[in-house]
Short mmCIF file of C-alpha atoms and ligand atoms in Angstrom, two decimals:
data_model
loop_
_atom_site.label_atom_id
_atom_site.label_comp_id
_atom_site.label_asym_id
_atom_site.label_seq_id
_atom_site.Cartn_x
_atom_site.Cartn_y
_atom_site.Cartn_z
CA MET K 4 8.59 64.97 123.28
CA LYS K 5 11.04 65.70 125.34
CA ILE K 6 13.33 68.36 124.03
CA LEU K 7 17.16 68.79 124.48
CA LEU K 8 18.11 72.43 123.60
CA VAL K 9 22.23 73.30 123.59
CA ASN K 10 24.20 76.15 123.87
CA PRO K 11 27.61 75.17 122.84
CA PRO K 12 30.92 75.88 124.60
CA ARG K 13 32.85 78.61 122.90
CA SER K 14 35.60 78.40 121.08
CA PRO K 15 39.12 77.63 122.41
CA HIS K 16 41.07 79.77 119.87
CA ASN K 17 42.69 83.18 121.19
CA GLY K 18 45.51 84.50 119.37
CA ILE K 19 45.69 88.03 120.94
CA LEU K 20 45.24 86.24 125.16
CA ASP K 21 47.73 83.23 123.23
CA PHE K 22 50.52 85.40 122.41
CA ALA K 23 49.98 89.47 124.26
CA PRO K 24 52.68 90.08 126.77
CA GLU K 25 51.52 89.07 130.46
CA GLU K 26 50.54 92.30 132.09
CA ALA K 27 48.29 92.74 129.40
CA ARG K 28 46.75 89.32 129.61
CA PRO K 29 44.32 89.72 132.40
CA PHE K 30 42.54 92.69 130.97
CA ILE K 31 41.49 90.88 127.38
CA HIS K 32 38.41 88.68 127.56
CA LYS K 33 38.76 84.99 128.62
CA LYS K 34 35.17 84.52 128.82
CA LEU K 35 32.38 86.45 127.81
CA ILE K 36 29.08 84.94 129.78
CA GLY K 37 25.63 85.91 128.87
CA PRO K 38 22.08 84.09 128.22
CA PRO K 39 21.43 82.82 125.43
CA LEU K 40 18.01 84.67 124.50
CA GLY K 41 17.67 82.58 120.80
CA LEU K 42 17.24 79.00 122.57
CA LEU K 43 15.54 80.63 125.85
CA THR K 44 13.00 81.90 122.93
CA ILE K 45 13.01 78.60 122.06
CA ALA K 46 12.57 76.93 125.15
CA SER K 47 9.43 79.30 125.84
CA ALA K 48 7.59 78.29 122.55
CA ALA K 49 8.23 74.79 123.72
CA ARG K 50 6.93 75.14 126.83
CA ASP K 51 4.00 71.98 126.77
CA HIS K 52 6.96 70.09 125.95
CA ASP K 53 9.66 68.79 127.80
CA VAL K 54 12.42 70.73 127.89
CA LEU K 55 15.82 70.63 128.61
CA LEU K 56 18.66 73.88 128.18
CA LEU K 57 22.11 72.26 128.75
CA ASP K 58 24.01 75.74 128.50
CA MET K 59 27.16 74.69 127.78
CA LYS K 60 29.33 78.07 128.62
CA GLY K 61 27.86 78.26 132.49
CA GLU K 62 28.32 74.67 132.93
CA TYR K 63 31.52 73.89 131.27
CA ASP K 64 33.60 77.27 130.16
CA LEU K 65 33.33 78.46 133.39
CA ASP K 66 34.35 75.08 135.77
CA PRO K 67 38.50 73.89 135.44
CA ASP K 68 36.74 70.92 136.92
CA ALA K 69 34.18 70.44 134.53
CA ALA K 70 33.94 67.22 132.68
CA ASP K 71 34.94 67.16 128.93
CA PRO K 72 32.35 67.96 126.59
CA GLU K 73 31.82 64.93 125.06
CA THR K 74 31.37 63.41 128.91
CA LEU K 75 29.16 66.26 130.19
CA VAL K 76 26.52 66.16 126.61
CA GLY K 77 26.73 62.10 126.44
CA THR K 78 25.40 62.19 130.73
CA TYR K 79 22.50 64.56 129.87
CA LEU K 80 21.48 63.03 127.13
CA LYS K 81 21.74 59.70 129.37
CA SER K 82 19.35 60.70 131.64
CA PHE K 83 17.16 62.65 129.20
CA ASN K 84 16.91 61.15 126.60
CA PRO K 85 15.60 63.47 124.44
CA ASP K 86 13.65 63.04 120.78
CA MET K 87 15.21 66.39 119.43
CA VAL K 88 18.23 68.19 120.30
CA GLY K 89 18.81 71.84 119.42
CA VAL K 90 21.77 73.30 118.83
CA THR K 91 22.40 77.35 118.39
CA PHE K 92 25.63 78.03 116.43
CA ILE K 93 27.00 81.84 115.89
CA ALA K 94 30.34 80.88 113.42
CA SER K 95 32.88 80.22 116.21
CA GLU K 96 30.99 77.85 117.80
CA PHE K 97 29.88 75.77 114.75
CA SER K 98 32.52 72.90 114.62
CA GLN K 99 31.66 72.23 118.64
CA GLY K 100 27.71 72.17 117.54
CA ILE K 101 28.65 69.59 115.05
CA GLU K 102 30.37 67.50 117.56
CA ILE K 103 27.25 68.15 119.27
CA PHE K 104 24.93 66.07 117.11
CA ARG K 105 27.55 63.35 116.55
CA TRP K 106 27.55 62.61 119.96
CA ALA K 107 23.40 62.60 120.01
CA LYS K 108 23.56 60.53 116.80
CA ARG K 109 25.74 58.23 118.20
CA HIS K 110 23.82 58.11 121.86
CA ASP K 111 20.63 57.11 120.18
CA PRO K 112 20.21 57.67 115.48
CA ARG K 113 16.70 58.44 116.03
CA ILE K 114 16.84 61.58 117.96
CA LEU K 115 15.83 64.85 115.95
CA THR K 116 19.17 66.88 115.31
CA VAL K 117 17.87 71.01 114.81
CA ALA K 118 20.03 73.99 114.16
CA GLY K 119 19.34 76.81 114.41
CA GLY K 120 20.66 80.81 115.39
CA LEU K 121 22.75 83.12 113.37
CA HIS K 122 25.32 81.25 111.20
CA ALA K 123 22.55 78.87 110.43
CA THR K 124 20.24 81.90 108.96
CA ALA K 125 23.14 83.37 107.59
CA CYS K 126 25.66 80.05 106.20
CA PRO K 127 22.83 77.04 106.31
CA ALA K 128 24.28 75.24 103.32
CA ASP K 129 27.37 74.46 105.60
CA PHE K 130 25.22 72.56 107.98
CA ASN K 131 25.42 69.41 105.16
CA ASP K 132 26.52 66.83 107.25
CA GLY K 133 25.51 63.51 108.55
CA SER K 134 24.44 65.18 111.90
CA VAL K 135 22.32 67.52 111.35
CA ASP K 136 18.25 66.84 110.37
CA LEU K 137 16.81 70.19 109.53
CA VAL K 138 18.47 73.55 109.27
CA ILE K 139 15.67 76.06 110.43
CA PRO K 140 17.12 79.83 109.52
CA GLY K 141 16.12 82.79 111.33
CA GLN K 142 13.49 84.08 113.62
CA CYS K 143 11.91 80.74 114.03
CA ALA K 144 9.92 79.91 117.26
CA ASP K 145 6.53 79.12 115.05
CA ILE K 146 8.66 77.20 112.26
CA PHE K 147 10.84 74.87 114.65
CA MET K 148 7.06 74.11 116.45
CA ASN K 149 5.53 73.06 113.26
CA ALA K 150 8.58 70.63 113.16
CA VAL K 151 8.31 69.31 116.41
CA ARG K 152 4.18 69.10 115.65
CA ALA K 153 4.88 66.67 112.76
CA HIS K 154 8.24 64.68 114.43
CA GLU K 155 5.27 64.09 117.02
CA GLU K 156 2.74 62.68 114.88
CA GLY K 157 5.27 60.89 113.08
CA LYS K 158 5.11 62.84 109.90
CA ASN K 159 8.41 63.81 108.31
CA PRO K 160 8.89 67.51 109.66
CA GLY K 161 11.39 68.82 106.63
CA SER K 162 8.06 69.58 105.05
CA ALA K 163 7.19 71.81 106.26
CA PRO K 164 7.66 75.23 104.81
CA GLY K 165 10.85 76.91 105.83
CA VAL K 166 13.30 74.18 107.14
CA TYR K 167 16.26 73.13 105.42
CA ALA K 168 16.04 69.24 105.38
CA LYS K 169 18.76 66.05 105.63
CA SER K 170 18.03 63.95 102.28
CA GLU K 171 20.66 62.04 100.01
CA GLY K 172 21.77 64.67 98.28
CA GLY K 173 22.53 66.84 100.62
CA LEU K 174 20.84 69.45 102.11
CA VAL K 175 16.85 70.68 101.07
CA PHE K 176 14.87 73.69 101.29
CA SER K 177 11.69 73.10 102.01
CA GLY K 178 10.30 76.63 100.37
CA ARG K 179 10.02 79.82 102.02
CA ALA K 180 7.18 79.45 104.81
CA ASP K 181 4.30 82.22 103.74
CA ARG K 182 3.95 84.09 107.13
CA ARG K 183 3.83 87.43 108.37
CA TRP K 184 6.33 86.65 111.68
CA GLU K 185 7.29 89.32 113.95
CA ALA K 186 9.93 88.65 116.51
CA ALA K 187 10.14 91.71 117.88
CA GLY K 188 6.50 92.62 117.64
CA LYS K 189 2.87 90.67 117.61
CA ASP K 190 4.89 87.13 117.75
CA PHE K 191 7.30 88.32 120.32
CA ILE K 192 7.71 85.91 122.76
CA MET K 193 9.15 86.03 127.00
CA PRO K 194 12.27 84.28 126.95
CA ASP K 195 12.24 81.66 130.32
CA ARG K 196 14.73 82.16 132.01
CA SER K 197 14.00 79.86 134.42
CA HIS K 198 16.20 77.74 132.13
CA LEU K 199 18.95 78.77 133.56
CA ARG K 200 19.15 78.64 137.14
CA ARG K 201 21.64 76.61 138.17
CA TRP K 202 24.57 78.74 136.11
CA ILE K 203 23.13 82.36 137.34
CA SER K 204 26.29 82.93 139.27
CA ALA K 205 27.88 82.33 135.95
CA TYR K 206 26.34 85.21 134.38
CA ARG K 207 28.82 88.25 136.04
CA ALA K 208 29.12 91.11 133.87
CA GLY K 209 33.10 92.24 135.06
CA GLY K 210 33.77 92.18 138.86
CA SER K 211 29.99 92.97 139.39
CA PRO K 212 28.61 90.25 142.30
CA ASP K 213 25.36 90.37 141.17
CA PRO K 214 24.13 88.53 138.64
CA SER K 215 23.42 90.57 134.93
CA THR K 216 20.98 89.01 132.35
CA TYR K 217 20.48 90.51 128.71
CA ILE K 218 17.08 91.86 127.35
CA PHE K 219 16.40 93.09 123.56
CA THR K 220 14.62 95.98 122.64
CA SER K 221 15.15 95.55 118.63
CA LEU K 222 16.33 93.14 116.84
CA GLY K 223 18.12 94.40 113.12
CA CYS K 224 19.95 97.04 112.23
CA PRO K 225 19.33 100.27 109.71
CA TYR K 226 23.21 100.15 109.14
CA ARG K 227 25.11 98.74 107.23
CA CYS K 228 28.73 98.22 108.28
CA THR K 229 30.81 95.89 105.93
CA PHE K 230 32.00 93.13 108.69
CA CYS K 231 29.01 92.90 110.41
CA SER K 232 26.87 89.96 110.71
CA ILE K 233 23.64 91.32 111.93
CA TRP K 234 22.23 93.87 109.20
CA PRO K 235 22.12 91.19 106.35
CA LEU K 236 20.33 88.83 109.10
CA PHE K 237 17.41 91.01 108.78
CA ASP K 238 17.75 92.47 104.91
CA GLY K 239 19.05 96.12 107.20
CA ARG K 240 15.49 96.47 108.51
CA TYR K 241 15.13 97.55 112.25
CA HIS K 242 12.28 95.85 114.27
CA GLN K 243 11.37 97.34 117.80
CA ARG K 244 9.07 96.11 120.33
CA ASP K 245 6.40 97.81 122.52
CA ILE K 246 7.40 99.49 125.24
CA GLU K 247 4.79 97.49 127.90
CA SER K 248 6.35 94.25 126.69
CA VAL K 249 10.48 95.92 128.13
CA ILE K 250 8.57 97.15 130.84
CA GLU K 251 6.68 93.78 131.43
CA GLU K 252 10.27 92.14 130.85
CA LEU K 253 11.93 94.06 132.96
CA LYS K 254 9.79 93.90 135.85
CA SER K 255 10.12 89.91 135.72
CA MET K 256 13.87 89.84 136.36
CA ASP K 257 14.59 90.78 139.66
CA GLU K 258 16.72 88.49 140.32
CA TYR K 259 19.08 89.89 138.11
CA PRO K 260 20.13 93.45 139.28
CA VAL K 261 21.99 94.27 135.78
CA VAL K 262 20.67 94.07 132.90
CA ARG K 263 22.70 94.63 129.54
CA PHE K 264 21.03 95.87 126.77
CA ALA K 265 21.31 92.90 123.50
CA ASP K 266 19.75 95.15 120.90
CA ALA K 267 22.58 95.96 117.43
CA ASN K 268 21.69 99.89 118.44
CA THR K 269 19.93 100.32 120.97
CA ILE K 270 18.98 103.85 119.90
CA VAL K 271 18.57 104.20 116.18
CA ASN K 272 14.58 105.53 117.60
CA GLU K 273 15.14 107.88 120.11
CA ASP K 274 11.68 108.74 120.48
CA PHE K 275 11.75 105.18 121.45
CA ILE K 276 13.85 105.05 124.32
CA ASN K 277 12.64 108.74 125.81
CA ALA K 278 9.62 106.64 126.09
CA LEU K 279 10.92 103.40 127.66
CA PHE K 280 12.85 105.23 130.28
CA ASP K 281 9.79 107.51 131.24
CA ARG K 282 8.34 104.51 131.76
CA ILE K 283 11.14 102.78 133.52
CA ALA K 284 11.09 105.90 136.00
CA GLU K 285 7.54 105.84 136.23
CA GLU K 286 7.75 101.61 137.32
CA GLY K 287 10.90 102.48 139.96
CA ILE K 288 12.78 100.13 137.69
CA ARG K 289 16.17 100.37 139.25
CA LYS K 290 19.03 98.46 136.97
CA PHE K 291 22.41 98.93 136.31
CA PHE K 292 21.90 99.16 132.84
CA ILE K 293 24.55 98.34 130.26
CA MET K 294 23.76 98.78 126.58
CA ASP K 295 25.68 99.06 122.83
CA ILE K 296 25.27 103.29 121.41
CA ARG K 297 27.30 104.49 118.55
CA PHE K 298 29.77 107.26 118.99
CA ASP K 299 27.93 109.88 116.40
CA THR K 300 24.13 108.97 118.41
CA ALA K 301 25.51 110.19 121.72
CA VAL K 302 26.65 113.23 120.31
CA LYS K 303 23.26 113.88 118.08
CA TYR K 304 21.53 112.68 121.21
CA PRO K 305 23.55 114.06 124.37
CA GLY K 306 20.18 115.33 126.57
CA LEU K 307 19.24 111.64 125.99
CA ILE K 308 22.67 110.19 127.54
CA GLU K 309 22.14 112.41 130.69
CA LYS K 310 18.59 110.66 131.26
CA LEU K 311 19.64 107.25 130.79
CA ALA K 312 22.50 108.31 132.68
CA ARG K 313 19.70 109.19 135.84
CA ASN K 314 17.96 106.78 134.85
CA GLY K 315 20.15 103.27 135.52
CA LEU K 316 22.76 103.14 132.21
CA ARG K 317 26.14 103.06 133.40
CA VAL K 318 27.65 100.78 130.86
CA VAL K 319 28.20 102.00 127.25
CA ILE K 320 30.02 100.11 124.45
CA CYS K 321 30.82 101.46 121.81
CA GLY K 322 32.26 100.25 118.37
CA PHE K 323 35.08 102.55 117.58
CA GLU K 324 36.15 100.49 115.06
CA SER K 325 38.90 103.00 113.75
CA TYR K 326 40.08 106.90 114.33
CA ARG K 327 40.79 106.99 111.08
CA GLU K 328 38.44 108.49 108.45
CA GLU K 329 39.29 106.59 105.70
CA GLU K 330 38.62 102.94 107.55
CA LEU K 331 35.65 104.78 109.43
CA ARG K 332 34.50 105.14 105.35
CA ARG K 333 35.60 101.49 104.36
CA TYR K 334 34.31 100.22 106.80
CA ARG K 335 30.96 101.80 105.92
CA LYS K 336 30.77 103.06 109.38
CA GLU K 337 28.27 106.75 108.32
CA ALA K 338 30.53 108.22 110.57
CA PRO K 339 32.91 110.35 111.36
CA ALA K 340 36.14 109.35 113.91
CA ARG K 341 36.94 112.76 114.87
CA LEU K 342 33.29 112.63 116.52
CA ILE K 343 34.68 109.71 119.03
CA GLU K 344 36.48 112.31 121.41
CA GLU K 345 33.31 114.18 121.69
CA ALA K 346 31.23 111.31 122.45
CA ILE K 347 33.66 109.98 125.27
CA SER K 348 33.24 113.82 126.92
CA ILE K 349 29.57 113.79 126.94
CA PHE K 350 29.63 110.10 128.50
CA HIS K 351 32.28 111.04 131.30
CA ALA K 352 30.21 113.21 131.94
CA ASN K 353 27.41 111.71 132.25
CA GLY K 354 29.52 109.00 135.01
CA ILE K 355 29.31 105.80 132.23
CA MET K 356 32.20 104.09 131.47
CA VAL K 357 33.03 103.17 128.20
CA ARG K 358 33.85 99.90 126.87
CA GLY K 359 35.61 101.58 123.18
CA ASN K 360 35.76 99.04 120.22
CA TYR K 361 38.71 99.27 117.67
CA VAL K 362 39.04 96.68 114.80
CA ILE K 363 42.75 96.51 114.54
CA PRO K 364 43.24 94.99 110.15
CA ALA K 365 46.01 92.73 109.27
CA ASP K 366 47.74 94.89 107.66
CA TYR K 367 48.52 96.95 109.96
CA THR K 368 52.25 98.14 110.62
CA ARG K 369 54.95 98.45 113.16
CA ASP K 370 53.82 101.96 112.44
CA ASP K 371 49.36 101.41 112.12
CA PHE K 372 50.35 100.12 115.80
CA SER K 373 51.98 102.93 117.46
CA ALA K 374 49.83 105.28 115.28
CA MET K 375 46.59 103.07 117.58
CA ALA K 376 48.75 103.47 120.37
CA ASP K 377 48.80 106.98 120.12
CA TYR K 378 45.65 107.82 119.60
CA ALA K 379 43.51 105.65 122.10
CA GLY K 380 46.16 106.93 124.78
CA SER K 381 45.31 110.48 124.42
CA HIS K 382 41.38 109.19 124.15
CA ARG K 383 41.15 106.30 127.57
CA VAL K 384 37.79 104.51 128.33
CA VAL K 385 37.76 101.96 131.50
CA TYR K 386 37.20 99.91 129.45
CA ALA K 387 38.88 99.09 125.93
CA GLY K 388 39.05 96.27 123.66
CA TYR K 389 41.17 96.11 120.46
CA THR K 390 40.09 92.85 118.16
CA ILE K 391 40.88 91.66 115.42
CA LEU K 392 39.03 93.04 111.97
CA THR K 393 37.37 89.32 110.59
CA PRO K 394 35.58 88.17 108.29
CA MET K 395 32.41 86.48 109.00
CA PRO K 396 30.91 84.13 106.61
CA GLY K 397 27.42 86.03 105.33
CA THR K 398 28.50 89.86 105.18
CA SER K 399 29.51 92.40 102.63
CA PHE K 400 33.30 92.41 104.29
CA TYR K 401 33.58 88.42 103.20
CA GLU K 402 32.63 88.36 100.37
CA SER K 403 34.57 90.85 98.99
CA VAL K 404 38.17 89.20 100.79
CA ARG K 405 37.32 85.82 100.02
CA GLU K 406 40.30 84.85 97.74
CA ARG K 407 42.57 86.45 100.55
CA ILE K 408 41.14 84.31 104.00
CA VAL K 409 44.06 82.05 104.64
CA ASP K 410 42.06 80.59 107.84
CA HIS K 411 39.24 78.91 107.39
CA ASP K 412 38.44 77.47 110.10
CA LEU K 413 35.06 79.21 111.28
CA SER K 414 36.24 78.21 115.02
CA ARG K 415 38.76 80.43 114.68
CA TYR K 416 36.07 83.49 113.58
CA ASN K 417 35.80 85.14 116.94
CA PHE K 418 37.55 88.35 116.60
CA PHE K 419 40.56 86.81 119.00
CA ASN K 420 41.96 85.55 115.56
CA CYS K 421 43.26 86.80 112.54
CA VAL K 422 42.83 84.68 108.96
CA PHE K 423 44.09 86.99 106.73
CA ARG K 424 47.97 86.55 106.16
CA THR K 425 49.91 89.81 107.98
CA VAL K 426 52.10 92.42 107.18
CA LEU K 427 53.82 91.99 110.92
CA PRO K 428 55.40 88.33 111.62
CA LEU K 429 52.26 86.78 113.33
CA GLU K 430 53.29 86.15 116.57
CA LYS K 431 54.53 89.77 116.64
CA PHE K 432 50.91 91.37 115.35
CA TYR K 433 49.03 88.85 118.10
CA GLU K 434 51.18 90.66 120.68
CA SER K 435 51.33 93.90 119.54
CA VAL K 436 47.18 93.88 119.36
CA GLY K 437 47.54 92.08 122.62
CA ARG K 438 50.33 95.25 124.09
CA LEU K 439 46.96 97.99 122.99
CA TRP K 440 44.82 95.82 125.70
CA LEU K 441 46.90 97.98 128.19
CA ILE K 442 45.49 100.98 127.50
CA LYS K 443 42.16 102.90 128.91
CA GLU K 444 41.47 103.88 132.54
CA GLY K 445 43.11 102.07 135.50
CA THR K 446 42.53 98.31 136.06
CA ASP K 447 38.80 97.60 135.72
CA VAL K 448 37.95 94.45 134.14
CA ILE K 449 34.31 94.46 132.08
C1 B12 G 28 23.43 87.68 123.52
C2 B12 G 28 24.68 87.49 122.57
C3 B12 G 28 26.13 86.61 123.43
C4 B12 G 28 25.52 85.82 124.69
C5 B12 G 28 25.22 84.44 124.57
C6 B12 G 28 25.31 83.88 123.46
C7 B12 G 28 25.35 82.92 123.76
N1 B12 G 28 24.62 82.08 122.35
O1 B12 G 28 26.16 81.76 124.76
C8 B12 G 28 27.13 86.19 125.22
C9 B12 G 28 27.21 86.86 125.80
C10 B12 G 28 27.46 84.53 125.65
C11 B12 G 28 28.06 86.11 123.10
C12 B12 G 28 29.37 85.68 123.38
C13 B12 G 28 29.86 85.50 122.28
N2 B12 G 28 29.27 86.54 121.15
CO1 B12 G 28 27.35 86.79 120.62
N3 B12 G 28 26.20 88.26 121.17
C14 B12 G 28 25.72 88.00 121.69
C15 B12 G 28 24.26 89.41 120.85
C16 B12 G 28 24.33 90.63 121.44
C17 B12 G 28 22.60 89.00 120.99
C18 B12 G 28 21.96 87.78 120.72
C19 B12 G 28 20.57 87.60 120.84
O2 B12 G 28 19.93 87.01 121.86
N4 B12 G 28 19.63 87.97 119.93
C20 B12 G 28 18.45 88.66 120.48
C21 B12 G 28 17.78 86.70 119.68
C22 B12 G 28 16.00 86.27 120.39
O3 B12 G 28 18.23 85.97 118.26
P1 B12 G 28 18.84 85.27 117.75
O4 B12 G 28 20.23 84.61 118.89
O5 B12 G 28 19.03 85.08 116.91
O6 B12 G 28 17.39 83.86 118.03
C23 B12 G 28 16.55 83.50 117.43
C24 B12 G 28 16.89 82.58 116.18
O7 B12 G 28 18.32 83.06 115.78
C25 B12 G 28 16.49 81.10 116.58
N5 B12 G 28 16.91 80.65 117.24
C26 B12 G 28 18.50 80.66 117.87
N6 B12 G 28 19.13 79.49 118.35
C27 B12 G 28 19.00 78.49 117.40
C28 B12 G 28 18.41 77.17 118.02
C29 B12 G 28 17.57 76.35 117.61
C30 B12 G 28 17.25 75.13 117.59
C31 B12 G 28 16.20 76.71 116.45
C32 B12 G 28 15.66 75.93 116.30
C33 B12 G 28 16.35 78.16 116.62
C34 B12 G 28 16.89 79.61 117.18
O8 B12 G 28 15.16 81.25 117.09
C35 B12 G 28 16.02 82.65 118.13
C36 B12 G 28 13.87 83.18 118.35
O9 B12 G 28 12.86 83.61 117.12
C37 B12 G 28 24.97 89.02 119.58
C38 B12 G 28 24.37 90.80 119.05
C39 B12 G 28 22.66 91.21 118.65
N7 B12 G 28 22.63 92.12 118.89
O10 B12 G 28 22.46 89.78 117.44
C40 B12 G 28 25.96 89.03 119.64
C41 B12 G 28 26.62 87.65 118.67
C42 B12 G 28 25.88 87.20 118.39
N8 B12 G 28 27.79 87.72 119.41
C43 B12 G 28 28.60 87.66 118.47
C44 B12 G 28 30.21 86.54 118.93
C45 B12 G 28 30.72 87.12 118.31
C46 B12 G 28 30.28 86.38 120.19
C47 B12 G 28 31.67 86.07 120.80
C48 B12 G 28 32.31 84.84 119.54
C49 B12 G 28 32.19 87.28 121.30
C50 B12 G 28 34.01 86.88 122.53
N9 B12 G 28 34.84 87.36 120.89
O11 B12 G 28 34.08 86.17 122.45
C51 B12 G 28 31.27 85.37 122.15
C52 B12 G 28 31.63 83.82 122.44
C53 B12 G 28 31.20 82.67 123.66
C54 B12 G 28 32.37 83.63 124.18
N10 B12 G 28 33.64 84.49 124.12
O12 B12 G 28 32.06 83.17 125.74
C55 B12 G 28 28.63 87.74 116.89
C56 B12 G 28 28.76 86.32 116.41
C57 B12 G 28 28.76 86.83 114.95
C58 B12 G 28 29.15 85.41 113.50
N11 B12 G 28 28.69 85.87 112.52
O13 B12 G 28 29.04 84.83 114.47
C59 B12 G 28 27.46 88.49 117.20
C60 B12 G 28 26.67 88.58 116.32
C61 B12 G 28 27.86 89.87 117.41
C62 B12 G 28 28.64 91.17 116.49
N12 B12 G 28 28.94 91.84 116.41
O14 B12 G 28 29.68 90.58 115.54
N13 B12 G 28 26.94 86.47 122.48
S1 SF4 G 29 27.95 97.47 113.35
FE1 SF4 G 29 26.63 97.98 114.81
S2 SF4 G 29 25.65 99.98 113.50
FE2 SF4 G 29 27.06 98.93 112.41
S3 SF4 G 29 25.43 97.56 110.89
FE3 SF4 G 29 26.24 96.78 112.47
S4 SF4 G 29 25.28 96.25 114.43
FE4 SF4 G 29 24.77 98.36 113.11
#
């Protein structure tokens, strides 16, 4: 069975960049390249088949001379002639992914098209499109393989439990799969990074000359921030991997000196991280580590932060969200803003560069922007990000504000566009957010 797995290109929409002052533009994300771990896991699960992976973020987004996406995908379809095409979805890449399925069906209507990933899990009903044969939500490598086998044997791949399958009347769910699949535990599948060799030079963090990769040590998050997509996918549960399996994976990543922990929230169980870093030290694993850590966690465990820094932690991504207690309460962040300052000091004392991210709501007025600028200016970090509070479909925030959303085009749901009516004129709002990106330490870019 020939299986083509495609990581769609990123959304081209970036309102902040479009209206930012010229001097702020170099600091605003134009690209964000990392490995599609979900697809690599699916590729590993299907290793006994003929699998080809196309990372359009590597192949298309970074190459100004690349052919247009349709021609590019068409070239792969013609030369590989797949029996199946799988695409991974986040909200902002939804329409590009659907286009890929349409091109596949146009190339050969017998190709079985399969959607998976975050948006397929959060909003399977969105995939009611003639080009989509199957939608497989959740951590589903086993269910995907059942569908592959059924297709191979000429059976109906949509009858296996756990899938939404196309029918005359729209997508039909085959019923919950009766299983105890532990994607971070006993059923963990090592992502096969060899599929990315072609684009390895594209995976870089900031100005680093070395390729970077991602690794996850956990899935899910025990917190309940209203705007966050991750906890609803795991019903608020947190699943930790086994330390030795993380060590084995780290030891297989010699090509990648820079490693970002792709956990929603890396330190939930401090004993786990403590023990993991003892093993990292014991094994002599030397990497430049990047990690997402909550600011309240840093304040709670300064000794642990020091130990992580001693063993390679160089950059921390920290969701500050807001410096206003009231806003943080509204987001259900469960951490007081007054700890941000303390967390920054702890990270800086350990030589860790901080990427602090604030979210800007649509109702910010001129005064709010100026208060935000004052705060960020007196709490500078090396990499500061200012993105827009966005109601990602499937989140509790989305449910609470859906009546107020004025833009339903999912390709704008990437935190760089505003989908609500703003208090300031929209262009002024974007320009004000763009201007905030100037408030940071130095000129380094992540
Ligand atoms: C790695 C990662 C990336 C990587 C790679 C993503 C990619 N596909 O190219 C990079 C760096 C490119 C990236 C970029 C972005 N990302 Co990102 N990213 C993540 C991160 C940290 C980890 C995801 C992950 O690897 N999980 C582990 C894997 C194993 O799980 P999984 O992906 O769910 O895959 C499993 C299943 O879903 C399923 N599956 C997945 N794909 C498929 C496909 C098929 C066919 C099948 C059958 C099954 C299947 O099987 C897998 C194995 O069990 C998450 C946050 C998080 N911790 O979850 C954010 C996250 C997914 N990203 C997000 C966003 C918004 C972005 C950006 C838009 C950010 C930005 N503003 O620029 C950009 C988009 C691209 C760009 N601008 O270039 C959001 C998505 C929100 C949403 N509702 O859509 C998240 C949740 C972060 C957040 N805080 O909200 N991201
Ligand atoms: S924003 Fe961070 S801490 Fe909050 S629920 Fe999401 S992953 Fe967890």
